[in-house]
Amino acid sequence: MLTLEDMDKTAPGGVYLCQVNDNVSCGACCGLYNVADLSREKLNQMLSDRTDTFLNIAREIDAIVEFGENILAAQTKTRPYPEFYHCPYIGFIGKNGKRVGCLLHPAAEGNKNVDYRGLGYYGSMTCNIYFCPSYTNVSDNFKRLIRDASQDWYSYGLLITESVLINAFLTEAEKRIQRKIDEENIRLNPDFAGVVREFINLKASWPFRPASDTPANYFFKDKLYAKKDNDYSKTRSSSFTSRFDTILKELGSSFQTDEEIKQAEAMIESLLKKFQESTANV
Ligand code: SF4
Ligand code: SF4
């Protein structure tokens, strides 16, 4: 069986991000988060149900295709990104089915090393060779840091495609610390992993994202759904721009009052301070 280190050797950028461990993986490019309700609870239920159903499907072309059609027919059409797909074959895989992955993959339960991904929308070749922009756009040490600190597929997958956000926040953290941070910092101070996880979870829990917006991320090169610039027009000065402008934009923010901007900045500042404190003596 291939290890994570083996996979690193073949991954663009040298850090494999898709399937990390028994609990951590990503399915964002399969459209995992492109569903009407992408709360952790709803996604868990959706993936559990379809995985259970798929286990009892005969591994025959007609049965597999019908399974996919039934899933898509039952889904609401109000996806965050209507032009983007949601693959019905993303489910739970691995030991005890605790991480997201492809139910058609040759190693998935019941497939007996047969690759059924050719029956998916993108076809086997695309599913096999696609690597999202984070592979090449995020610094190696940042990728390893997030990969090592993550504990669950839900928040990992929501963040790992956010290349601009990751680079902006962790570059600022490095500036404050005046040196590089990576997974070695976790080894030297296990509390540091908790601070990194606070950053990872910020994406899912960011309180200044309008209810009408999605925490999902559209990271494809056509930029059909680019992030909106921050609107500071309700602040005291028309020339105001937050010192955390990029971070706030990438988190998806909308501010109604000056006080809200201050609160958002204070949250970022507080997290940066925790990075400083937890790396102070290591
Ligand atoms: S979005 Fe990126 S990290 Fe996630 S599964 Fe696709 S290629 Fe892997
Ligand atoms: S068939 Fe392709 S797009 Fe669908 S879950 Fe598998 S890898 Fe993802």
PDB file of C-alpha atoms in Angstrom, residues 4-282:
ATOM      1  CA  LEU A   4       1.664   9.479   2.261  1.00  0.00           C
ATOM      2  CA  GLU A   5       5.408   9.874   1.672  1.00  0.00           C
ATOM      3  CA  ASP A   6       5.107   7.787  -1.522  1.00  0.00           C
ATOM      4  CA  MET A   7       2.247   9.991  -2.696  1.00  0.00           C
ATOM      5  CA  ASP A   8       4.263  13.146  -1.913  1.00  0.00           C
ATOM      6  CA  LYS A   9       6.881  12.027  -4.429  1.00  0.00           C
ATOM      7  CA  THR A  10       4.393  12.055  -7.297  1.00  0.00           C
ATOM      8  CA  ALA A  11       2.301  15.081  -6.256  1.00  0.00           C
ATOM      9  CA  PRO A  12       2.885  18.453  -7.966  1.00  0.00           C
ATOM     10  CA  GLY A  13       4.589  20.626  -5.358  1.00  0.00           C
ATOM     11  CA  GLY A  14       5.718  17.578  -3.365  1.00  0.00           C
ATOM     12  CA  VAL A  15       2.899  17.503  -0.797  1.00  0.00           C
ATOM     13  CA  TYR A  16      -0.057  15.205  -1.429  1.00  0.00           C
ATOM     14  CA  LEU A  17      -3.300  16.800  -0.253  1.00  0.00           C
ATOM     15  CA  CYS A  18      -6.216  14.643  -1.399  1.00  0.00           C
ATOM     16  CA  GLN A  19      -6.210  11.609   0.921  1.00  0.00           C
ATOM     17  CA  VAL A  20      -4.267  12.325   4.106  1.00  0.00           C
ATOM     18  CA  ASN A  21      -5.239   9.765   6.775  1.00  0.00           C
ATOM     19  CA  ASP A  22      -8.219   7.724   8.039  1.00  0.00           C
ATOM     20  CA  ASN A  23     -10.136  10.888   8.968  1.00  0.00           C
ATOM     21  CA  VAL A  24      -8.745  13.600   6.724  1.00  0.00           C
ATOM     22  CA  SER A  25      -9.314  13.900   2.983  1.00  0.00           C
ATOM     23  CA  CYS A  26     -10.866  16.232   0.447  1.00  0.00           C
ATOM     24  CA  GLY A  27     -13.500  15.911  -2.253  1.00  0.00           C
ATOM     25  CA  ALA A  28     -13.931  19.579  -3.160  1.00  0.00           C
ATOM     26  CA  CYS A  29     -13.094  19.098  -6.860  1.00  0.00           C
ATOM     27  CA  CYS A  30     -15.728  16.326  -7.017  1.00  0.00           C
ATOM     28  CA  GLY A  31     -18.258  18.995  -6.000  1.00  0.00           C
ATOM     29  CA  LEU A  32     -18.587  17.702  -2.440  1.00  0.00           C
ATOM     30  CA  TYR A  33     -19.572  21.131  -1.109  1.00  0.00           C
ATOM     31  CA  ASN A  34     -21.655  22.104  -4.128  1.00  0.00           C
ATOM     32  CA  VAL A  35     -24.941  21.193  -2.502  1.00  0.00           C
ATOM     33  CA  ALA A  36     -27.777  23.350  -1.180  1.00  0.00           C
ATOM     34  CA  ASP A  37     -27.112  22.565   2.489  1.00  0.00           C
ATOM     35  CA  LEU A  38     -23.444  21.946   3.156  1.00  0.00           C
ATOM     36  CA  SER A  39     -23.602  21.909   6.939  1.00  0.00           C
ATOM     37  CA  ARG A  40     -21.431  19.233   8.520  1.00  0.00           C
ATOM     38  CA  GLU A  41     -24.504  17.321   9.735  1.00  0.00           C
ATOM     39  CA  LYS A  42     -26.262  17.317   6.346  1.00  0.00           C
ATOM     40  CA  LEU A  43     -23.146  16.315   4.415  1.00  0.00           C
ATOM     41  CA  ASN A  44     -22.429  13.528   6.895  1.00  0.00           C
ATOM     42  CA  GLN A  45     -25.952  12.176   6.482  1.00  0.00           C
ATOM     43  CA  MET A  46     -25.883  12.513   2.689  1.00  0.00           C
ATOM     44  CA  LEU A  47     -22.553  10.698   2.362  1.00  0.00           C
ATOM     45  CA  SER A  48     -23.505   7.966   4.845  1.00  0.00           C
ATOM     46  CA  ASP A  49     -26.778   7.251   3.055  1.00  0.00           C
ATOM     47  CA  ARG A  50     -25.274   7.071  -0.419  1.00  0.00           C
ATOM     48  CA  THR A  51     -22.297   4.993   0.743  1.00  0.00           C
ATOM     49  CA  ASP A  52     -24.619   2.461   2.420  1.00  0.00           C
ATOM     50  CA  THR A  53     -26.766   2.262  -0.698  1.00  0.00           C
ATOM     51  CA  PHE A  54     -23.781   1.902  -3.007  1.00  0.00           C
ATOM     52  CA  LEU A  55     -22.397  -1.022  -0.999  1.00  0.00           C
ATOM     53  CA  ASN A  56     -25.444  -3.050  -2.049  1.00  0.00           C
ATOM     54  CA  ILE A  57     -25.337  -2.058  -5.728  1.00  0.00           C
ATOM     55  CA  ALA A  58     -24.129  -4.713  -8.174  1.00  0.00           C
ATOM     56  CA  ARG A  59     -20.828  -3.732  -9.763  1.00  0.00           C
ATOM     57  CA  GLU A  60     -22.403  -3.604 -13.205  1.00  0.00           C
ATOM     58  CA  ILE A  61     -22.452  -0.630 -15.535  1.00  0.00           C
ATOM     59  CA  ASP A  62     -26.233  -0.207 -15.651  1.00  0.00           C
ATOM     60  CA  ALA A  63     -26.641  -0.494 -11.883  1.00  0.00           C
ATOM     61  CA  ILE A  64     -23.855   2.005 -11.165  1.00  0.00           C
ATOM     62  CA  VAL A  65     -25.161   4.510 -13.709  1.00  0.00           C
ATOM     63  CA  GLU A  66     -28.705   4.171 -12.364  1.00  0.00           C
ATOM     64  CA  PHE A  67     -27.415   4.745  -8.823  1.00  0.00           C
ATOM     65  CA  GLY A  68     -25.788   8.025  -9.928  1.00  0.00           C
ATOM     66  CA  GLU A  69     -28.905   9.161 -11.802  1.00  0.00           C
ATOM     67  CA  ASN A  70     -31.135   8.442  -8.808  1.00  0.00           C
ATOM     68  CA  ILE A  71     -28.889  10.443  -6.489  1.00  0.00           C
ATOM     69  CA  LEU A  72     -28.837  13.439  -8.827  1.00  0.00           C
ATOM     70  CA  ALA A  73     -32.593  13.285  -9.465  1.00  0.00           C
ATOM     71  CA  ALA A  74     -33.305  13.348  -5.728  1.00  0.00           C
ATOM     72  CA  GLN A  75     -31.044  16.358  -5.146  1.00  0.00           C
ATOM     73  CA  THR A  76     -32.308  19.883  -5.016  1.00  0.00           C
ATOM     74  CA  LYS A  77     -31.094  21.972  -7.947  1.00  0.00           C
ATOM     75  CA  THR A  78     -30.209  24.985  -5.786  1.00  0.00           C
ATOM     76  CA  ARG A  79     -26.468  24.471  -5.698  1.00  0.00           C
ATOM     77  CA  PRO A  80     -24.134  27.326  -4.732  1.00  0.00           C
ATOM     78  CA  TYR A  81     -22.450  26.985  -8.152  1.00  0.00           C
ATOM     79  CA  PRO A  82     -25.057  25.895 -10.725  1.00  0.00           C
ATOM     80  CA  GLU A  83     -22.453  25.673 -13.512  1.00  0.00           C
ATOM     81  CA  PHE A  84     -20.340  23.260 -11.478  1.00  0.00           C
ATOM     82  CA  TYR A  85     -21.054  19.590 -10.919  1.00  0.00           C
ATOM     83  CA  HIS A  86     -21.754  17.549  -7.811  1.00  0.00           C
ATOM     84  CA  CYS A  87     -20.595  13.989  -8.365  1.00  0.00           C
ATOM     85  CA  PRO A  88     -23.006  11.391  -6.967  1.00  0.00           C
ATOM     86  CA  TYR A  89     -20.120   8.983  -6.428  1.00  0.00           C
ATOM     87  CA  ILE A  90     -18.376  10.943  -3.689  1.00  0.00           C
ATOM     88  CA  GLY A  91     -18.952   9.019  -0.467  1.00  0.00           C
ATOM     89  CA  PHE A  92     -17.207   7.654   2.605  1.00  0.00           C
ATOM     90  CA  ILE A  93     -14.216   5.377   2.114  1.00  0.00           C
ATOM     91  CA  GLY A  94     -11.286   3.918   4.057  1.00  0.00           C
ATOM     92  CA  LYS A  95     -11.051   2.264   7.451  1.00  0.00           C
ATOM     93  CA  ASN A  96     -14.522   2.449   9.042  1.00  0.00           C
ATOM     94  CA  GLY A  97     -15.602   4.877   6.292  1.00  0.00           C
ATOM     95  CA  LYS A  98     -14.514   8.042   8.087  1.00  0.00           C
ATOM     96  CA  ARG A  99     -13.113  10.079   5.238  1.00  0.00           C
ATOM     97  CA  VAL A 100     -14.521  11.294   1.935  1.00  0.00           C
ATOM     98  CA  GLY A 101     -13.432   9.723  -1.319  1.00  0.00           C
ATOM     99  CA  CYS A 102     -14.503   8.142  -4.564  1.00  0.00           C
ATOM    100  CA  LEU A 103     -16.890   5.185  -4.379  1.00  0.00           C
ATOM    101  CA  LEU A 104     -15.776   4.210  -7.901  1.00  0.00           C
ATOM    102  CA  HIS A 105     -12.070   4.054  -7.080  1.00  0.00           C
ATOM    103  CA  PRO A 106     -10.539   0.589  -7.569  1.00  0.00           C
ATOM    104  CA  ALA A 107      -9.546   0.464  -3.874  1.00  0.00           C
ATOM    105  CA  ALA A 108     -13.019   1.395  -2.570  1.00  0.00           C
ATOM    106  CA  GLU A 109     -14.991  -1.300  -0.779  1.00  0.00           C
ATOM    107  CA  GLY A 110     -16.607  -3.845  -3.078  1.00  0.00           C
ATOM    108  CA  ASN A 111     -14.790  -2.766  -6.250  1.00  0.00           C
ATOM    109  CA  LYS A 112     -12.191  -5.551  -6.169  1.00  0.00           C
ATOM    110  CA  ASN A 113      -9.516  -3.375  -7.807  1.00  0.00           C
ATOM    111  CA  VAL A 114     -11.723  -2.496 -10.784  1.00  0.00           C
ATOM    112  CA  ASP A 115     -11.659   1.194 -11.675  1.00  0.00           C
ATOM    113  CA  TYR A 116     -15.260   2.312 -12.288  1.00  0.00           C
ATOM    114  CA  ARG A 117     -14.431   6.032 -12.467  1.00  0.00           C
ATOM    115  CA  GLY A 118     -14.985   5.954 -16.228  1.00  0.00           C
ATOM    116  CA  LEU A 119     -18.701   5.888 -15.374  1.00  0.00           C
ATOM    117  CA  GLY A 120     -18.479   9.272 -13.635  1.00  0.00           C
ATOM    118  CA  TYR A 121     -19.095  12.616 -15.332  1.00  0.00           C
ATOM    119  CA  TYR A 122     -15.425  13.519 -15.757  1.00  0.00           C
ATOM    120  CA  GLY A 123     -14.125  10.093 -16.722  1.00  0.00           C
ATOM    121  CA  SER A 124     -11.353   8.072 -15.160  1.00  0.00           C
ATOM    122  CA  MET A 125      -8.448   9.976 -16.705  1.00  0.00           C
ATOM    123  CA  THR A 126      -9.559  13.402 -15.404  1.00  0.00           C
ATOM    124  CA  CYS A 127     -10.401  12.058 -11.942  1.00  0.00           C
ATOM    125  CA  ASN A 128      -6.986  10.428 -11.779  1.00  0.00           C
ATOM    126  CA  ILE A 129      -4.805  13.326 -12.875  1.00  0.00           C
ATOM    127  CA  TYR A 130      -6.562  16.465 -11.600  1.00  0.00           C
ATOM    128  CA  PHE A 131      -4.708  18.516  -9.005  1.00  0.00           C
ATOM    129  CA  CYS A 132      -6.271  21.736  -7.728  1.00  0.00           C
ATOM    130  CA  PRO A 133      -4.359  25.079  -7.642  1.00  0.00           C
ATOM    131  CA  SER A 134      -3.404  24.611  -3.972  1.00  0.00           C
ATOM    132  CA  TYR A 135      -0.880  21.987  -5.034  1.00  0.00           C
ATOM    133  CA  THR A 136       1.212  24.583  -6.828  1.00  0.00           C
ATOM    134  CA  ASN A 137       0.044  27.909  -5.358  1.00  0.00           C
ATOM    135  CA  VAL A 138       0.482  27.220  -1.638  1.00  0.00           C
ATOM    136  CA  SER A 139       3.920  27.120  -0.017  1.00  0.00           C
ATOM    137  CA  ASP A 140       5.105  23.595   0.817  1.00  0.00           C
ATOM    138  CA  ASN A 141       5.480  24.294   4.531  1.00  0.00           C
ATOM    139  CA  PHE A 142       1.941  25.730   4.726  1.00  0.00           C
ATOM    140  CA  LYS A 143       0.523  22.653   2.999  1.00  0.00           C
ATOM    141  CA  ARG A 144       2.306  20.305   5.393  1.00  0.00           C
ATOM    142  CA  LEU A 145       1.261  22.393   8.383  1.00  0.00           C
ATOM    143  CA  ILE A 146      -2.438  22.266   7.501  1.00  0.00           C
ATOM    144  CA  ARG A 147      -2.274  18.613   6.511  1.00  0.00           C
ATOM    145  CA  ASP A 148      -0.621  17.630   9.788  1.00  0.00           C
ATOM    146  CA  ALA A 149      -2.850  19.722  12.047  1.00  0.00           C
ATOM    147  CA  SER A 150      -6.174  18.709  10.461  1.00  0.00           C
ATOM    148  CA  GLN A 151      -8.383  16.215  12.266  1.00  0.00           C
ATOM    149  CA  ASP A 152     -11.488  15.933  10.116  1.00  0.00           C
ATOM    150  CA  TRP A 153     -12.368  15.890   6.431  1.00  0.00           C
ATOM    151  CA  TYR A 154     -15.102  18.541   6.664  1.00  0.00           C
ATOM    152  CA  SER A 155     -13.083  21.556   7.756  1.00  0.00           C
ATOM    153  CA  TYR A 156      -9.928  20.350   5.964  1.00  0.00           C
ATOM    154  CA  GLY A 157     -11.718  20.161   2.616  1.00  0.00           C
ATOM    155  CA  LEU A 158     -13.340  23.563   3.103  1.00  0.00           C
ATOM    156  CA  LEU A 159      -9.971  25.207   3.714  1.00  0.00           C
ATOM    157  CA  ILE A 160      -7.374  23.355   1.654  1.00  0.00           C
ATOM    158  CA  THR A 161      -8.529  24.808  -1.681  1.00  0.00           C
ATOM    159  CA  GLU A 162      -8.343  28.376  -0.283  1.00  0.00           C
ATOM    160  CA  SER A 163      -4.843  29.045  -1.589  1.00  0.00           C
ATOM    161  CA  VAL A 164      -5.016  32.858  -1.347  1.00  0.00           C
ATOM    162  CA  LEU A 165      -6.394  32.779   2.202  1.00  0.00           C
ATOM    163  CA  ILE A 166      -3.842  30.222   3.398  1.00  0.00           C
ATOM    164  CA  ASN A 167      -0.922  32.138   1.922  1.00  0.00           C
ATOM    165  CA  ALA A 168      -2.156  35.519   3.195  1.00  0.00           C
ATOM    166  CA  PHE A 169      -2.778  34.398   6.774  1.00  0.00           C
ATOM    167  CA  LEU A 170       0.247  32.157   7.255  1.00  0.00           C
ATOM    168  CA  THR A 171       2.597  34.626   5.540  1.00  0.00           C
ATOM    169  CA  GLU A 172       1.420  37.273   8.022  1.00  0.00           C
ATOM    170  CA  ALA A 173       1.979  34.761  10.858  1.00  0.00           C
ATOM    171  CA  GLU A 174       5.520  34.119   9.616  1.00  0.00           C
ATOM    172  CA  LYS A 175       6.205  37.851   9.404  1.00  0.00           C
ATOM    173  CA  ARG A 176       5.279  38.234  13.056  1.00  0.00           C
ATOM    174  CA  ILE A 177       7.393  35.257  14.094  1.00  0.00           C
ATOM    175  CA  GLN A 178      10.209  36.246  11.716  1.00  0.00           C
ATOM    176  CA  ARG A 179      10.832  32.685  10.568  1.00  0.00           C
ATOM    177  CA  LYS A 180       9.175  29.829   8.750  1.00  0.00           C
ATOM    178  CA  ILE A 181       6.515  27.705  10.416  1.00  0.00           C
ATOM    179  CA  ASP A 182       5.871  24.107   9.502  1.00  0.00           C
ATOM    180  CA  GLU A 183       4.878  20.733  10.949  1.00  0.00           C
ATOM    181  CA  GLU A 184       8.119  20.706  12.998  1.00  0.00           C
ATOM    182  CA  ASN A 185       6.493  23.375  15.187  1.00  0.00           C
ATOM    183  CA  ILE A 186       3.667  20.930  15.933  1.00  0.00           C
ATOM    184  CA  ARG A 187       6.174  18.279  16.986  1.00  0.00           C
ATOM    185  CA  LEU A 188       7.958  20.733  19.266  1.00  0.00           C
ATOM    186  CA  ASN A 189       4.766  22.143  20.766  1.00  0.00           C
ATOM    187  CA  PRO A 190       1.589  20.049  20.350  1.00  0.00           C
ATOM    188  CA  ASP A 191      -0.504  23.056  21.463  1.00  0.00           C
ATOM    189  CA  PHE A 192       0.519  24.730  18.215  1.00  0.00           C
ATOM    190  CA  ALA A 193      -1.599  22.197  16.281  1.00  0.00           C
ATOM    191  CA  GLY A 194      -4.643  23.500  18.166  1.00  0.00           C
ATOM    192  CA  VAL A 195      -3.877  27.040  17.039  1.00  0.00           C
ATOM    193  CA  VAL A 196      -3.510  25.906  13.413  1.00  0.00           C
ATOM    194  CA  ARG A 197      -6.855  24.121  13.739  1.00  0.00           C
ATOM    195  CA  GLU A 198      -8.453  27.366  14.934  1.00  0.00           C
ATOM    196  CA  PHE A 199      -7.331  28.882  11.636  1.00  0.00           C
ATOM    197  CA  ILE A 200      -8.600  25.862   9.673  1.00  0.00           C
ATOM    198  CA  ASN A 201     -12.002  26.046  11.385  1.00  0.00           C
ATOM    199  CA  LEU A 202     -12.303  29.798  10.834  1.00  0.00           C
ATOM    200  CA  LYS A 203     -13.413  29.129   7.257  1.00  0.00           C
ATOM    201  CA  ALA A 204     -16.442  27.098   8.321  1.00  0.00           C
ATOM    202  CA  SER A 205     -17.388  29.281  11.275  1.00  0.00           C
ATOM    203  CA  TRP A 206     -16.596  32.817  10.025  1.00  0.00           C
ATOM    204  CA  PRO A 207     -19.382  34.957  11.540  1.00  0.00           C
ATOM    205  CA  PHE A 208     -19.145  37.855   9.070  1.00  0.00           C
ATOM    206  CA  ARG A 209     -20.094  35.821   5.997  1.00  0.00           C
ATOM    207  CA  PRO A 210     -23.608  36.787   4.847  1.00  0.00           C
ATOM    208  CA  ALA A 211     -26.163  33.990   5.352  1.00  0.00           C
ATOM    209  CA  SER A 212     -26.836  34.047   1.608  1.00  0.00           C
ATOM    210  CA  ASP A 213     -23.177  33.221   0.829  1.00  0.00           C
ATOM    211  CA  THR A 214     -21.629  29.776   0.868  1.00  0.00           C
ATOM    212  CA  PRO A 215     -18.524  28.648   2.762  1.00  0.00           C
ATOM    213  CA  ALA A 216     -17.689  26.553  -0.313  1.00  0.00           C
ATOM    214  CA  ASN A 217     -14.945  27.733  -2.647  1.00  0.00           C
ATOM    215  CA  TYR A 218     -14.939  27.880  -6.437  1.00  0.00           C
ATOM    216  CA  PHE A 219     -11.249  27.546  -7.285  1.00  0.00           C
ATOM    217  CA  PHE A 220     -11.325  26.644 -10.963  1.00  0.00           C
ATOM    218  CA  LYS A 221      -9.369  28.611 -13.522  1.00  0.00           C
ATOM    219  CA  ASP A 222     -12.441  30.035 -15.302  1.00  0.00           C
ATOM    220  CA  LYS A 223     -13.088  32.166 -12.163  1.00  0.00           C
ATOM    221  CA  LEU A 224     -16.859  31.988 -12.710  1.00  0.00           C
ATOM    222  CA  TYR A 225     -17.453  32.725  -9.038  1.00  0.00           C
ATOM    223  CA  ALA A 226     -14.675  35.063  -7.914  1.00  0.00           C
ATOM    224  CA  LYS A 227     -14.628  36.300  -4.322  1.00  0.00           C
ATOM    225  CA  LYS A 228     -16.252  39.705  -3.814  1.00  0.00           C
ATOM    226  CA  ASP A 229     -14.137  42.674  -2.727  1.00  0.00           C
ATOM    227  CA  ASN A 230     -14.808  43.899   0.807  1.00  0.00           C
ATOM    228  CA  ASP A 231     -17.282  46.758   1.021  1.00  0.00           C
ATOM    229  CA  TYR A 232     -16.138  49.222   3.673  1.00  0.00           C
ATOM    230  CA  SER A 233     -18.607  51.943   2.623  1.00  0.00           C
ATOM    231  CA  LYS A 234     -20.321  51.898   6.020  1.00  0.00           C
ATOM    232  CA  THR A 235     -17.103  52.854   7.824  1.00  0.00           C
ATOM    233  CA  ARG A 236     -16.168  56.321   9.029  1.00  0.00           C
ATOM    234  CA  SER A 237     -13.701  57.059   6.245  1.00  0.00           C
ATOM    235  CA  SER A 238     -14.370  56.380   2.582  1.00  0.00           C
ATOM    236  CA  SER A 239     -10.657  55.678   2.050  1.00  0.00           C
ATOM    237  CA  PHE A 240     -10.551  52.988   4.752  1.00  0.00           C
ATOM    238  CA  THR A 241      -9.092  49.585   3.883  1.00  0.00           C
ATOM    239  CA  SER A 242      -8.498  46.954   6.530  1.00  0.00           C
ATOM    240  CA  ARG A 243      -4.926  45.824   7.155  1.00  0.00           C
ATOM    241  CA  PHE A 244      -6.375  42.306   6.797  1.00  0.00           C
ATOM    242  CA  ASP A 245      -8.196  43.116   3.556  1.00  0.00           C
ATOM    243  CA  THR A 246      -7.160  39.944   1.676  1.00  0.00           C
ATOM    244  CA  ILE A 247      -7.883  37.645   4.614  1.00  0.00           C
ATOM    245  CA  LEU A 248     -11.318  39.181   5.198  1.00  0.00           C
ATOM    246  CA  LYS A 249     -12.148  39.006   1.495  1.00  0.00           C
ATOM    247  CA  GLU A 250     -11.111  35.377   1.166  1.00  0.00           C
ATOM    248  CA  LEU A 251     -13.107  34.407   4.261  1.00  0.00           C
ATOM    249  CA  GLY A 252     -16.135  36.003   2.595  1.00  0.00           C
ATOM    250  CA  SER A 253     -17.149  39.051   4.623  1.00  0.00           C
ATOM    251  CA  SER A 254     -19.904  41.617   4.633  1.00  0.00           C
ATOM    252  CA  PHE A 255     -19.851  44.398   7.200  1.00  0.00           C
ATOM    253  CA  GLN A 256     -22.855  46.432   8.280  1.00  0.00           C
ATOM    254  CA  THR A 257     -21.084  48.631  10.810  1.00  0.00           C
ATOM    255  CA  ASP A 258     -17.650  49.935  11.683  1.00  0.00           C
ATOM    256  CA  GLU A 259     -17.902  47.909  14.895  1.00  0.00           C
ATOM    257  CA  GLU A 260     -18.209  44.692  12.903  1.00  0.00           C
ATOM    258  CA  ILE A 261     -15.006  45.458  11.001  1.00  0.00           C
ATOM    259  CA  LYS A 262     -13.225  46.076  14.293  1.00  0.00           C
ATOM    260  CA  GLN A 263     -14.512  42.771  15.667  1.00  0.00           C
ATOM    261  CA  ALA A 264     -13.394  40.885  12.546  1.00  0.00           C
ATOM    262  CA  GLU A 265      -9.931  42.448  12.693  1.00  0.00           C
ATOM    263  CA  ALA A 266      -9.703  41.638  16.399  1.00  0.00           C
ATOM    264  CA  MET A 267     -10.447  37.964  15.670  1.00  0.00           C
ATOM    265  CA  ILE A 268      -7.657  37.783  13.085  1.00  0.00           C
ATOM    266  CA  GLU A 269      -5.256  39.698  15.324  1.00  0.00           C
ATOM    267  CA  SER A 270      -6.010  37.421  18.273  1.00  0.00           C
ATOM    268  CA  LEU A 271      -5.326  34.304  16.207  1.00  0.00           C
ATOM    269  CA  LEU A 272      -2.050  35.758  14.920  1.00  0.00           C
ATOM    270  CA  LYS A 273      -1.030  36.471  18.522  1.00  0.00           C
ATOM    271  CA  LYS A 274      -1.752  32.840  19.422  1.00  0.00           C
ATOM    272  CA  PHE A 275       0.564  31.775  16.580  1.00  0.00           C
ATOM    273  CA  GLN A 276       3.259  34.029  18.021  1.00  0.00           C
ATOM    274  CA  GLU A 277       2.791  32.795  21.582  1.00  0.00           C
ATOM    275  CA  SER A 278       2.710  29.090  20.708  1.00  0.00           C
ATOM    276  CA  THR A 279       5.940  29.323  18.701  1.00  0.00           C
ATOM    277  CA  ALA A 280       7.767  31.685  21.064  1.00  0.00           C
ATOM    278  CA  ASN A 281       9.956  29.068  22.720  1.00  0.00           C
ATOM    279  CA  VAL A 282      10.314  26.433  20.023  1.00  0.00           C
TER     280      VAL A 282
END
